[in-house]
Amino acid sequence: MPPRPQSPSLTTQRLEALSDGVIAIAATLLVLEIGRLELHGNEDLFDAIVNRWPSYLAYVVSFTVIGLIWLAHHSMFERISSVDRPLLFLNLALLLGIGFIPWPTSVLADFIRDGGINASVATALYSLVMTLIGVVFVGMWAHLVNHPEHTIESVTEVQLRRSLRLSYVSPIVYGATIGLAFVSPYICLAAYAMLAAYFARGPSARALLATQEATAEADDATEAS
């Protein structure tokens, strides 16, 4: 009988499968907020559809956010070869936040057009949830910086530290929108859109490409000398 390994192999497959499942369910649950259409008084169907615009807006915002979280998570785990217990718990914390997104989405849809303090509180709640999710991402990158043995061989310390620095953008900007919500919820929505545009560019992937280009240039300079 061959000897048993000293420690179990903690690959990323099960973690990624669980993460993809939770993310998919959270994205699917968003549509439930739109709900059934009911006509009130002399309201016709067209008016009922149009009057649901806050739900459509909240759905688009949150679906975009969840999609970008999935892309960021996928990009991160392309670089990870194994996981340890702290990283598993950090990922569970991330899934906890993602699974919670449908509720602040519902609150935002219900109160954004009311104006006043209710709209501000609803938007601030949404910003708070996004901030906490961003903090967890920072924690995951920080853990990888401290434990680079869990990443693939081609990943360098420079790449990891750059990814960590870029990950601060999300909690800092979303954290700032918590206060901004009490100035104007709609400016907050504009900030969400700008953040989405920023993350859609794939800052982590661009950072990796920039590092590879810099390395290639350095190698060329060395050969030339």
XYZ file of N, CA and C in Angstrom:
675
model
N 0.851 -1.196 0.000
C 0.000 0.000 0.000
C 0.891 1.251 0.000
N 0.653 2.169 -0.939
C 1.493 3.373 -0.980
C 1.250 4.246 0.237
N 2.251 4.984 0.690
C 2.080 5.839 1.875
C 1.090 6.954 1.606
N 0.338 7.300 2.644
C -0.622 8.393 2.521
C 0.102 9.732 2.554
N -0.419 10.718 1.829
C 0.218 12.038 1.887
C 0.131 12.623 3.288
N 1.106 13.440 3.640
C 1.150 14.031 4.974
C 0.022 15.034 5.198
N -0.417 15.698 4.135
C -1.488 16.680 4.257
C -2.365 16.611 3.024
N -3.660 16.907 3.153
C -4.538 16.842 1.999
C -4.198 17.919 0.979
N -4.476 17.630 -0.283
C -4.242 18.595 -1.344
C -5.447 19.522 -1.444
N -5.242 20.794 -1.146
C -6.321 21.770 -1.167
C -6.296 22.522 -2.496
N -6.899 21.922 -3.514
C -6.955 22.570 -4.807
C -8.110 23.568 -4.822
N -8.213 24.303 -5.898
C -9.230 25.353 -5.980
C -10.527 24.885 -6.619
N -10.597 23.651 -7.076
C -11.740 23.215 -7.879
C -13.062 23.310 -7.119
N -13.103 22.748 -5.915
C -14.357 22.767 -5.160
C -14.713 24.188 -4.743
N -13.699 24.983 -4.377
C -13.946 26.367 -3.991
C -14.538 27.149 -5.153
N -13.975 26.974 -6.339
C -14.482 27.692 -7.504
C -15.884 27.230 -7.877
N -16.155 25.929 -7.734
C -17.489 25.419 -8.052
C -18.541 26.006 -7.111
N -18.216 26.039 -5.808
C -19.128 26.635 -4.838
C -19.321 28.120 -5.125
N -18.232 28.800 -5.413
C -18.309 30.240 -5.670
C -19.157 30.541 -6.895
N -18.937 29.802 -7.975
C -19.730 30.012 -9.187
C -21.211 29.769 -8.924
N -21.513 28.756 -8.107
C -22.912 28.454 -7.797
C -23.574 29.567 -7.009
N -22.900 30.056 -5.965
C -23.463 31.138 -5.148
C -23.633 32.408 -5.979
N -22.644 32.728 -6.792
C -22.720 33.926 -7.626
C -23.870 33.810 -8.622
N -24.032 32.642 -9.228
C -25.120 32.441 -10.191
C -26.484 32.574 -9.515
N -26.622 32.016 -8.325
C -27.898 32.101 -7.608
C -28.204 33.541 -7.225
N -27.193 34.266 -6.733
C -27.399 35.667 -6.352
C -27.838 36.496 -7.552
N -27.210 36.268 -8.706
C -27.586 37.012 -9.915
C -29.001 36.665 -10.353
N -29.386 35.407 -10.200
C -30.735 34.973 -10.603
C -31.798 35.545 -9.682
N -31.493 35.609 -8.385
C -32.472 36.112 -7.418
C -32.807 37.589 -7.629
N -31.930 38.308 -8.299
C -32.176 39.735 -8.517
C -33.466 39.989 -9.280
N -33.787 39.089 -10.205
C -34.975 39.316 -11.043
C -36.260 39.195 -10.241
N -36.195 38.496 -9.099
C -37.398 38.346 -8.276
C -37.857 39.680 -7.712
N -36.941 40.637 -7.593
C -37.302 41.950 -7.075
C -38.293 42.652 -7.996
N -38.205 42.399 -9.296
C -39.123 43.051 -10.237
C -40.549 42.598 -9.983
N -40.711 41.298 -9.706
C -41.998 40.766 -9.261
C -43.101 40.787 -10.309
N -44.306 40.464 -9.846
C -45.491 40.438 -10.705
C -46.027 41.851 -10.902
N -46.569 42.078 -12.075
C -47.193 43.368 -12.355
C -48.648 43.343 -11.917
N -49.042 44.350 -11.162
C -50.426 44.475 -10.726
C -50.932 45.868 -11.091
N -52.146 45.930 -11.619
C -52.729 47.203 -12.020
C -53.557 47.776 -10.874
N -53.402 49.074 -10.620
C -54.111 49.740 -9.535
C -54.979 50.856 -10.103
N -56.243 50.838 -9.756
C -57.166 51.880 -10.206
C -57.290 51.926 -11.711
N -57.089 53.118 -12.285
C -57.175 53.297 -13.733
C -55.847 53.083 -14.443
N -54.868 52.573 -13.741
C -53.544 52.347 -14.316
C -53.600 51.277 -15.397
N -52.972 51.545 -16.556
C -52.917 50.517 -17.597
C -51.577 49.781 -17.516
N -51.435 48.767 -18.349
C -50.253 47.917 -18.271
C -48.981 48.693 -18.593
N -49.052 49.582 -19.579
C -47.864 50.363 -19.939
C -47.383 51.197 -18.754
N -48.322 51.856 -18.071
C -47.946 52.660 -16.908
C -47.344 51.790 -15.812
N -47.928 50.594 -15.618
C -47.415 49.690 -14.584
C -45.988 49.258 -14.889
N -45.721 49.026 -16.171
C -44.364 48.632 -16.566
C -43.385 49.782 -16.342
N -43.780 50.978 -16.787
C -42.902 52.142 -16.651
C -42.646 52.477 -15.187
N -43.659 52.327 -14.351
C -43.526 52.682 -12.940
C -42.572 51.760 -12.187
N -42.190 50.666 -12.795
C -41.237 49.764 -12.158
C -39.784 50.135 -12.457
N -39.539 51.335 -13.008
C -38.183 51.685 -13.411
C -37.154 51.569 -12.292
N -37.497 51.852 -11.019
C -36.459 51.665 -9.992
C -35.995 50.217 -9.879
N -36.918 49.279 -10.083
C -36.545 47.865 -10.022
C -35.639 47.485 -11.180
N -35.927 48.019 -12.376
C -35.064 47.731 -13.525
C -33.669 48.312 -13.298
N -33.627 49.538 -12.784
C -32.347 50.193 -12.535
C -31.526 49.417 -11.507
N -32.175 49.039 -10.406
C -31.480 48.290 -9.360
C -30.998 46.936 -9.881
N -31.821 46.307 -10.725
C -31.441 45.016 -11.310
C -30.192 45.155 -12.166
N -30.163 46.162 -13.037
C -29.014 46.357 -13.923
C -27.754 46.661 -13.111
N -27.898 47.533 -12.108
C -26.740 47.887 -11.277
C -26.174 46.650 -10.586
N -27.034 45.887 -9.940
C -26.551 44.748 -9.161
C -26.086 43.593 -10.036
N -26.759 43.379 -11.164
C -26.301 42.307 -12.057
C -24.923 42.647 -12.596
N -24.705 43.924 -12.930
C -23.386 44.353 -13.400
C -22.339 44.164 -12.314
N -22.685 44.552 -11.082
C -21.756 44.398 -9.969
C -21.398 42.931 -9.746
N -22.409 42.071 -9.728
C -22.149 40.642 -9.503
C -21.328 40.060 -10.645
N -21.633 40.472 -11.869
C -20.852 39.989 -13.002
C -19.392 40.397 -12.906
N -19.138 41.631 -12.480
C -17.763 42.096 -12.342
C -17.053 41.414 -11.178
N -17.801 41.118 -10.115
C -17.216 40.352 -9.006
C -16.785 38.977 -9.497
N -17.645 38.354 -10.310
C -17.297 37.035 -10.855
C -16.030 37.124 -11.705
N -15.943 38.154 -12.552
C -14.754 38.323 -13.386
C -13.502 38.515 -12.533
N -13.609 39.341 -11.483
C -12.463 39.579 -10.603
C -12.067 38.294 -9.872
N -13.067 37.551 -9.408
C -12.810 36.283 -8.718
C -12.150 35.290 -9.666
N -12.655 35.222 -10.897
C -12.080 34.319 -11.893
C -10.639 34.694 -12.197
N -10.373 35.994 -12.361
C -9.022 36.457 -12.637
C -8.082 36.113 -11.493
N -8.553 36.284 -10.260
C -7.734 35.950 -9.103
C -7.387 34.466 -9.080
N -8.390 33.610 -9.270
C -8.142 32.177 -9.110
C -7.473 31.548 -10.322
N -7.334 32.297 -11.417
C -6.463 31.841 -12.492
C -5.011 31.819 -12.031
N -4.702 32.595 -11.008
C -3.330 32.706 -10.528
C -3.077 31.868 -9.281
N -4.105 31.193 -8.783
C -3.980 30.440 -7.533
C -3.944 28.945 -7.849
N -2.954 28.268 -7.297
C -2.806 26.833 -7.536
C -3.323 25.989 -6.377
N -3.352 26.562 -5.176
C -3.833 25.838 -4.007
C -4.371 26.839 -2.990
N -5.146 26.338 -2.046
C -5.728 27.210 -1.026
C -5.448 26.639 0.353
N -5.433 27.510 1.341
C -5.314 27.076 2.728
C -6.587 27.474 3.481
N -6.635 27.146 4.749
C -7.850 27.386 5.526
C -8.221 28.875 5.619
N -7.267 29.776 5.887
C -7.641 31.191 5.926
C -8.231 31.694 4.606
N -7.676 31.238 3.487
C -8.204 31.670 2.203
C -9.601 31.106 1.973
N -9.851 29.906 2.444
C -11.196 29.339 2.358
C -12.201 30.185 3.134
N -11.812 30.616 4.341
C -12.716 31.437 5.145
C -12.923 32.809 4.517
N -11.865 33.371 3.945
C -12.007 34.654 3.262
C -12.966 34.527 2.073
N -12.852 33.424 1.349
C -13.752 33.222 0.215
C -15.193 33.036 0.676
N -15.377 32.353 1.807
C -16.729 32.213 2.358
C -17.297 33.576 2.760
N -16.445 34.435 3.319
C -16.892 35.788 3.662
C -17.307 36.556 2.408
N -16.565 36.359 1.329
C -16.918 36.996 0.057
C -18.272 36.493 -0.424
N -18.491 35.185 -0.354
C -19.768 34.611 -0.793
C -20.910 35.076 0.101
N -20.625 35.279 1.378
C -21.636 35.808 2.301
C -22.122 37.168 1.817
N -21.178 38.016 1.426
C -21.551 39.334 0.923
C -22.285 39.268 -0.401
N -21.819 38.417 -1.309
C -22.459 38.296 -2.620
C -23.888 37.776 -2.480
N -24.065 36.765 -1.639
C -25.404 36.213 -1.435
C -26.363 37.204 -0.815
N -25.826 38.232 -0.146
C -26.653 39.237 0.517
C -27.089 40.351 -0.437
N -26.415 40.490 -1.589
C -26.667 41.596 -2.506
C -28.137 41.751 -2.913
N -28.902 40.668 -3.157
C -30.300 40.871 -3.566
C -31.128 41.690 -2.575
N -30.813 41.608 -1.272
C -31.636 42.359 -0.310
C -31.409 43.864 -0.392
N -30.160 44.380 -0.311
C -30.005 45.827 -0.488
C -30.445 46.300 -1.868
N -30.388 45.413 -2.853
C -30.918 45.757 -4.181
C -32.416 46.021 -4.098
N -33.120 45.157 -3.363
C -34.557 45.324 -3.183
C -34.879 46.608 -2.429
N -34.110 46.896 -1.385
C -34.321 48.124 -0.609
C -34.081 49.351 -1.484
N -33.031 49.303 -2.292
C -32.735 50.423 -3.187
C -33.867 50.636 -4.180
N -34.390 49.562 -4.746
C -35.479 49.674 -5.713
C -36.743 50.232 -5.074
N -36.988 49.885 -3.821
C -38.219 50.306 -3.145
C -38.192 51.777 -2.733
N -37.005 52.333 -2.475
C -36.953 53.657 -1.857
C -36.204 54.722 -2.654
N -35.531 54.365 -3.767
C -34.721 55.338 -4.474
C -35.551 56.501 -5.009
N -36.768 56.246 -5.457
C -37.547 57.343 -6.044
C -38.347 58.122 -5.003
N -38.322 57.670 -3.746
C -39.036 58.398 -2.699
C -38.364 59.729 -2.380
N -37.042 59.789 -2.614
C -36.309 60.990 -2.244
C -36.147 61.092 -0.736
N -35.492 62.143 -0.286
C -35.346 62.362 1.144
C -34.437 61.359 1.808
N -34.616 61.219 3.113
C -33.743 60.396 3.922
C -33.853 58.917 3.584
N -35.047 58.461 3.195
C -35.209 57.048 2.871
C -34.359 56.641 1.664
N -34.366 57.461 0.641
C -33.546 57.173 -0.540
C -32.059 57.190 -0.181
N -31.670 58.124 0.669
C -30.265 58.218 1.069
C -29.833 57.005 1.883
N -30.671 56.591 2.827
C -30.343 55.426 3.655
C -30.267 54.171 2.800
N -31.199 54.022 1.858
C -31.194 52.837 0.984
C -29.913 52.788 0.163
N -29.494 53.937 -0.364
C -28.270 53.982 -1.165
C -27.038 53.763 -0.292
N -27.041 54.342 0.899
C -25.910 54.146 1.811
C -25.779 52.682 2.219
N -26.916 52.011 2.419
C -26.892 50.585 2.743
C -26.243 49.798 1.616
N -26.623 50.112 0.392
C -26.044 49.423 -0.765
C -24.533 49.664 -0.824
N -24.132 50.911 -0.618
C -22.704 51.241 -0.635
C -21.949 50.509 0.460
N -22.559 50.383 1.626
C -21.907 49.690 2.740
C -21.642 48.232 2.393
N -22.643 47.567 1.813
C -22.467 46.159 1.427
C -21.344 46.025 0.408
N -21.310 46.916 -0.581
C -20.255 46.868 -1.589
C -18.879 47.143 -0.970
N -18.850 48.043 0.002
C -17.590 48.344 0.687
C -17.053 47.118 1.413
N -17.929 46.417 2.108
C -17.504 45.224 2.849
C -17.011 44.130 1.902
N -17.670 43.975 0.772
C -17.212 43.002 -0.225
C -15.823 43.394 -0.726
N -15.621 44.694 -0.963
C -14.307 45.162 -1.388
C -13.233 44.911 -0.353
N -13.580 45.075 0.922
C -12.625 44.814 2.004
C -12.196 43.346 2.003
N -13.138 42.452 1.745
C -12.797 41.026 1.707
C -11.845 40.739 0.547
N -12.095 41.350 -0.600
C -11.175 41.175 -1.730
C -9.760 41.645 -1.355
N -9.677 42.775 -0.673
C -8.374 43.260 -0.212
C -7.720 42.219 0.692
N -8.512 41.640 1.608
C -7.984 40.615 2.500
C -7.464 39.403 1.751
N -8.154 39.019 0.679
C -7.714 37.857 -0.103
C -6.397 38.153 -0.812
N -6.285 39.333 -1.416
C -5.027 39.684 -2.082
C -3.894 39.821 -1.069
N -4.196 40.401 0.100
C -3.166 40.543 1.136
C -2.679 39.164 1.593
N -3.592 38.218 1.706
C -3.201 36.867 2.113
C -2.294 36.233 1.066
N -2.600 36.461 -0.208
C -1.766 35.898 -1.270
C -0.382 36.560 -1.294
N -0.326 37.851 -0.991
C 0.976 38.526 -0.913
C 1.828 37.892 0.178
N 1.198 37.559 1.305
C 1.923 36.960 2.434
C 2.178 35.474 2.248
N 1.417 34.846 1.345
C 1.571 33.401 1.106
C 1.619 33.139 -0.399
N 2.680 33.593 -1.054
C 2.776 33.427 -2.514
C 2.904 31.980 -2.958
N 3.151 31.082 -2.013
C 3.257 29.668 -2.379
C 1.944 29.100 -2.907
N 0.841 29.819 -2.681
C -0.458 29.354 -3.180
C -0.749 29.812 -4.603
N 0.167 30.571 -5.197
C -0.047 31.052 -6.554
C 0.779 30.235 -7.539
N 0.429 30.351 -8.812
C 1.165 29.619 -9.839
C 2.569 30.206 -9.984
N 3.463 29.427 -10.606
C 4.879 29.792 -10.633
C 5.138 31.092 -11.382
N 4.326 31.391 -12.388
C 4.584 32.581 -13.202
C 4.224 33.880 -12.498
N 3.509 33.793 -11.378
C 3.112 34.997 -10.649
C 4.275 35.472 -9.782
N 4.568 36.749 -9.875
C 5.669 37.317 -9.100
C 5.135 38.126 -7.925
N 6.045 38.433 -7.000
C 5.662 39.256 -5.854
C 5.236 40.653 -6.301
N 5.871 41.168 -7.336
C 5.516 42.489 -7.858
C 4.079 42.498 -8.356
N 3.689 41.453 -9.063
C 2.321 41.352 -9.583
C 1.309 41.287 -8.444
N 1.618 40.491 -7.447
C 0.694 40.350 -6.325
C 0.528 41.664 -5.568
N 1.635 42.346 -5.343
C 1.545 43.614 -4.606
C 0.814 44.674 -5.431
N 0.974 44.657 -6.740
C 0.249 45.609 -7.582
C -1.248 45.292 -7.562
N -1.592 44.016 -7.624
C -3.000 43.632 -7.553
C -3.602 44.043 -6.207
N -2.815 43.906 -5.130
C -3.283 44.323 -3.817
C -3.556 45.820 -3.795
N -2.649 46.608 -4.349
C -2.855 48.061 -4.377
C -4.101 48.428 -5.176
N -4.296 47.781 -6.306
C -5.467 48.074 -7.135
C -6.769 47.667 -6.444
N -6.696 46.640 -5.598
C -7.917 46.172 -4.929
C -8.441 47.186 -3.917
N -7.598 48.141 -3.483
C -8.053 49.153 -2.532
C -9.059 50.128 -3.155
N -9.082 50.216 -4.479
C -9.972 51.164 -5.147
C -11.424 50.914 -4.760
N -11.843 49.651 -4.761
C -13.247 49.330 -4.507
C -13.719 49.757 -3.120
N -13.083 49.300 -2.016
C -13.595 49.723 -0.702
C -13.444 51.209 -0.432
N -12.409 51.837 -0.996
C -12.221 53.274 -0.763
C -13.318 54.074 -1.453
N -13.573 53.778 -2.719
C -14.576 54.549 -3.462
C -15.985 54.221 -2.976
N -16.289 52.942 -2.793
C -17.611 52.590 -2.280
C -17.802 53.150 -0.875
N -16.745 53.137 -0.069
C -16.851 53.717 1.269
C -17.163 55.198 1.214
N -16.567 55.893 0.241
C -16.842 57.322 0.092
C -18.287 57.576 -0.312
N -18.881 56.644 -1.070
C -20.265 56.846 -1.512
C -21.276 56.663 -0.381
N -20.849 56.101 0.745
C -21.768 56.001 1.882
C -22.170 57.408 2.332
N -21.186 58.282 2.488
C -21.494 59.665 2.834
C -22.136 60.411 1.687
N -21.696 60.101 0.462
C -22.243 60.764 -0.718
C -23.735 60.490 -0.871
N -24.186 59.334 -0.385
C -25.602 58.982 -0.490
C -26.495 60.016 0.187
N -25.980 60.687 1.220
C -26.787 61.680 1.942
C -26.703 63.073 1.298
N -25.872 63.164 0.261
C -25.833 64.376 -0.561
C -26.781 64.203 -1.742
N -26.612 63.096 -2.467
C -27.479 62.786 -3.601
C -27.369 61.306 -3.943
N -28.454 60.537 -3.776
C -28.428 59.127 -4.165
C -28.105 58.932 -5.639
N -28.523 59.873 -6.477
C -28.308 59.724 -7.912
C -26.849 59.948 -8.293
N -26.154 60.802 -7.557
C -24.712 60.933 -7.770
C -24.015 59.632 -7.374
N -24.546 58.983 -6.338
C -24.022 57.668 -5.934
C -24.152 56.664 -7.072
N -25.311 56.673 -7.727
C -25.525 55.750 -8.848
C -24.536 56.045 -9.973
N -24.254 57.321 -10.201
C -23.261 57.678 -11.211
C -21.877 57.163 -10.816
N -21.575 57.229 -9.511
C -20.288 56.708 -9.028
C -20.217 55.200 -9.227
N -21.341 54.502 -8.997
C -21.366 53.057 -9.242
C -21.053 52.762 -10.707
N -21.639 53.570 -11.605
C -21.419 53.364 -13.034
C -19.954 53.568 -13.398
N -19.326 54.590 -12.817
C -17.908 54.842 -13.097
C -17.026 53.715 -12.554
N -17.379 53.212 -11.370
C -16.635 52.080 -10.824
C -16.779 50.854 -11.714
N -17.994 50.621 -12.216
C -18.227 49.485 -13.103
C -17.385 49.607 -14.370
N -17.321 50.820 -14.914
C -16.513 51.040 -16.114
C -15.037 50.782 -15.823
N -14.589 51.185 -14.633
C -13.198 50.972 -14.248
C -12.878 49.485 -14.136
N -13.720 48.750 -13.416
C -13.453 47.333 -13.214
C -13.696 46.511 -14.472
N -14.540 46.991 -15.376
C -14.770 46.283 -16.632
C -13.508 46.250 -17.488
N -12.593 47.184 -17.245
C -11.331 47.210 -17.986
C -10.364 46.131 -17.508
N -10.705 45.476 -16.410
C -9.854 44.418 -15.888
C -8.529 44.916 -15.369
N -8.526 45.737 -14.306
C -7.265 46.304 -13.815
C -6.229 45.262 -13.414
N -6.663 44.141 -12.867
C -5.703 43.106 -12.465
C -5.005 42.508 -13.686
N -5.798 42.221 -14.729
C -5.207 41.664 -15.948
C -4.286 42.672 -16.614
N -4.678 43.950 -16.614
C -3.847 44.989 -17.209
C -2.553 45.162 -16.411
N -2.652 45.013 -15.096
C -1.459 45.112 -14.258
C -0.496 43.970 -14.584
N -1.034 42.774 -14.784
C -0.210 41.625 -15.144
C 0.473 41.857 -16.490
N -0.297 42.373 -17.462
C 0.259 42.641 -18.781
C 1.353 43.690 -18.703
N 1.102 44.746 -17.917
C 2.097 45.809 -17.776
C 3.382 45.268 -17.164
N 3.236 44.385 -16.174
C 4.412 43.813 -15.523
C 5.193 42.946 -16.495
N 4.464 42.163 -17.311
C 5.131 41.310 -18.287
C 5.872 42.145 -19.324
N 5.248 43.247 -19.762
C 5.889 44.114 -20.738
C 7.141 44.752 -20.146
N 7.039 45.186 -18.868
C 8.196 45.796 -18.213
C 9.335 44.792 -18.081
N 8.985 43.543 -17.764
C 9.996 42.495 -17.647
C 10.666 42.240 -18.984
N 9.853 42.199 -20.047
C 10.393 41.967 -21.389
C 11.326 43.095 -21.797
N 10.942 44.341 -21.489
C 11.785 45.487 -21.819
C 13.108 45.427 -21.056
N 13.012 45.031 -19.781
C 14.234 44.906 -18.980
C 15.149 43.827 -19.538
N 14.561 42.707 -19.966
C 15.358 41.633 -20.555
C 16.027 42.093 -21.838
N 15.264 42.837 -22.672
C 15.827 43.353 -23.913
C 16.984 44.303 -23.640
N 16.808 45.154 -22.618
C 17.877 46.089 -22.276
C 19.119 45.359 -21.796
N 18.921 44.287 -21.030
C 20.043 43.510 -20.522
C 20.793 42.848 -21.670
N 20.039 42.282 -22.627
C 20.667 41.624 -23.770
C 21.426 42.636 -24.635
N 20.847 43.833 -24.773
C 21.486 44.859 -25.595
C 22.805 45.326 -25.006
N 22.821 45.370 -23.660
C 24.057 45.813 -22.991
C 25.115 44.714 -22.988
